[in-house]
């Protein structure tokens, strides 16, 4: 599998636990973040399921993206 660029973050990519911030506000339930393009995809709140294929619906947000790595304590 091709390694992702360091500015791309995906849930479950195996690179550790991170917090995602958009314009300084923490984004919960983020599944994708692109720091260069200023994009965050997250599960909609409250959670909604697509009626046809039963997947969780996401929404795309735009702004200044910051990703902070969580240290294990």
PDB file of C-alpha atoms in Angstrom:
ATOM      1  CA  UNK A   1       0.000   0.000   0.000  1.00  0.00           C
ATOM      2  CA  UNK A   2       1.271   3.474  -0.914  1.00  0.00           C
ATOM      3  CA  UNK A   3       2.271   5.653   2.026  1.00  0.00           C
ATOM      4  CA  UNK A   4       0.155   8.767   2.536  1.00  0.00           C
ATOM      5  CA  UNK A   5       1.696  12.236   2.494  1.00  0.00           C
ATOM      6  CA  UNK A   6       2.267  13.534   6.051  1.00  0.00           C
ATOM      7  CA  UNK A   7      -0.413  16.254   5.672  1.00  0.00           C
ATOM      8  CA  UNK A   8      -3.178  13.673   4.958  1.00  0.00           C
ATOM      9  CA  UNK A   9      -4.793  12.026   7.984  1.00  0.00           C
ATOM     10  CA  UNK A  10      -7.399   9.231   7.942  1.00  0.00           C
ATOM     11  CA  UNK A  11      -9.121   7.386  10.749  1.00  0.00           C
ATOM     12  CA  UNK A  12      -7.521   3.977  11.122  1.00  0.00           C
ATOM     13  CA  UNK A  13      -4.408   4.756   9.063  1.00  0.00           C
ATOM     14  CA  UNK A  14      -2.193   3.238  11.762  1.00  0.00           C
ATOM     15  CA  UNK A  15      -0.228   6.410  12.547  1.00  0.00           C
ATOM     16  CA  UNK A  16      -1.604   6.953  16.036  1.00  0.00           C
ATOM     17  CA  UNK A  17      -4.227   8.974  17.853  1.00  0.00           C
ATOM     18  CA  UNK A  18      -4.677  12.617  16.839  1.00  0.00           C
ATOM     19  CA  UNK A  19      -6.973  15.531  17.545  1.00  0.00           C
ATOM     20  CA  UNK A  20      -8.199  17.568  14.583  1.00  0.00           C
ATOM     21  CA  UNK A  21      -8.839  21.304  14.858  1.00  0.00           C
ATOM     22  CA  UNK A  22     -10.575  23.499  12.292  1.00  0.00           C
ATOM     23  CA  UNK A  23     -10.063  27.246  12.745  1.00  0.00           C
ATOM     24  CA  UNK A  24      -8.996  26.533  16.346  1.00  0.00           C
ATOM     25  CA  UNK A  25     -12.072  24.459  17.263  1.00  0.00           C
ATOM     26  CA  UNK A  26     -11.715  20.720  17.951  1.00  0.00           C
ATOM     27  CA  UNK A  27     -13.635  18.560  15.479  1.00  0.00           C
ATOM     28  CA  UNK A  28     -15.104  15.386  16.950  1.00  0.00           C
ATOM     29  CA  UNK A  29     -15.716  12.265  14.828  1.00  0.00           C
ATOM     30  CA  UNK A  30     -13.257  13.338  12.088  1.00  0.00           C
ATOM     31  CA  UNK A  31     -12.547  10.595   9.540  1.00  0.00           C
ATOM     32  CA  UNK A  32     -10.306  12.561   7.122  1.00  0.00           C
ATOM     33  CA  UNK A  33      -8.172  15.695   7.285  1.00  0.00           C
ATOM     34  CA  UNK A  34      -6.043  17.391   4.627  1.00  0.00           C
ATOM     35  CA  UNK A  35      -3.920  20.106   6.192  1.00  0.00           C
ATOM     36  CA  UNK A  36      -2.715  21.576   2.878  1.00  0.00           C
ATOM     37  CA  UNK A  37      -6.167  21.913   1.295  1.00  0.00           C
ATOM     38  CA  UNK A  38      -7.948  22.861   4.547  1.00  0.00           C
ATOM     39  CA  UNK A  39     -10.501  20.028   4.439  1.00  0.00           C
ATOM     40  CA  UNK A  40     -12.001  17.915   7.231  1.00  0.00           C
ATOM     41  CA  UNK A  41     -14.593  15.181   6.734  1.00  0.00           C
ATOM     42  CA  UNK A  42     -16.515  14.113   9.822  1.00  0.00           C
ATOM     43  CA  UNK A  43     -19.585  12.099  10.684  1.00  0.00           C
ATOM     44  CA  UNK A  44     -22.658  14.324  10.873  1.00  0.00           C
ATOM     45  CA  UNK A  45     -24.021  15.119  14.308  1.00  0.00           C
ATOM     46  CA  UNK A  46     -26.361  13.620  15.313  1.00  0.00           C
ATOM     47  CA  UNK A  47     -25.282  10.468  13.510  1.00  0.00           C
ATOM     48  CA  UNK A  48     -27.342   9.754  10.399  1.00  0.00           C
ATOM     49  CA  UNK A  49     -27.435   6.595   8.306  1.00  0.00           C
ATOM     50  CA  UNK A  50     -27.865   6.674   4.532  1.00  0.00           C
ATOM     51  CA  UNK A  51     -31.193   5.031   3.673  1.00  0.00           C
ATOM     52  CA  UNK A  52     -29.974   2.969   0.703  1.00  0.00           C
ATOM     53  CA  UNK A  53     -26.564   1.603   1.606  1.00  0.00           C
ATOM     54  CA  UNK A  54     -26.713   1.918   5.418  1.00  0.00           C
ATOM     55  CA  UNK A  55     -23.478   3.870   5.820  1.00  0.00           C
ATOM     56  CA  UNK A  56     -22.901   6.785   8.146  1.00  0.00           C
ATOM     57  CA  UNK A  57     -23.272  10.157   6.429  1.00  0.00           C
ATOM     58  CA  UNK A  58     -20.300  12.533   6.529  1.00  0.00           C
ATOM     59  CA  UNK A  59     -20.027  16.262   6.002  1.00  0.00           C
ATOM     60  CA  UNK A  60     -17.096  18.262   4.600  1.00  0.00           C
ATOM     61  CA  UNK A  61     -15.804  21.315   6.438  1.00  0.00           C
ATOM     62  CA  UNK A  62     -13.299  23.902   5.170  1.00  0.00           C
ATOM     63  CA  UNK A  63     -10.866  26.151   7.011  1.00  0.00           C
ATOM     64  CA  UNK A  64      -7.452  26.174   8.660  1.00  0.00           C
ATOM     65  CA  UNK A  65      -6.713  22.576   9.702  1.00  0.00           C
ATOM     66  CA  UNK A  66      -4.346  21.660  12.528  1.00  0.00           C
ATOM     67  CA  UNK A  67      -3.631  18.092  13.643  1.00  0.00           C
ATOM     68  CA  UNK A  68      -2.193  17.437  17.115  1.00  0.00           C
ATOM     69  CA  UNK A  69      -0.689  14.040  17.941  1.00  0.00           C
ATOM     70  CA  UNK A  70      -1.764  12.547  21.271  1.00  0.00           C
ATOM     71  CA  UNK A  71       1.015  11.235  23.484  1.00  0.00           C
ATOM     72  CA  UNK A  72       0.485   8.059  25.441  1.00  0.00           C
ATOM     73  CA  UNK A  73       0.541   8.624  29.182  1.00  0.00           C
TER      74      UNK A  73
END
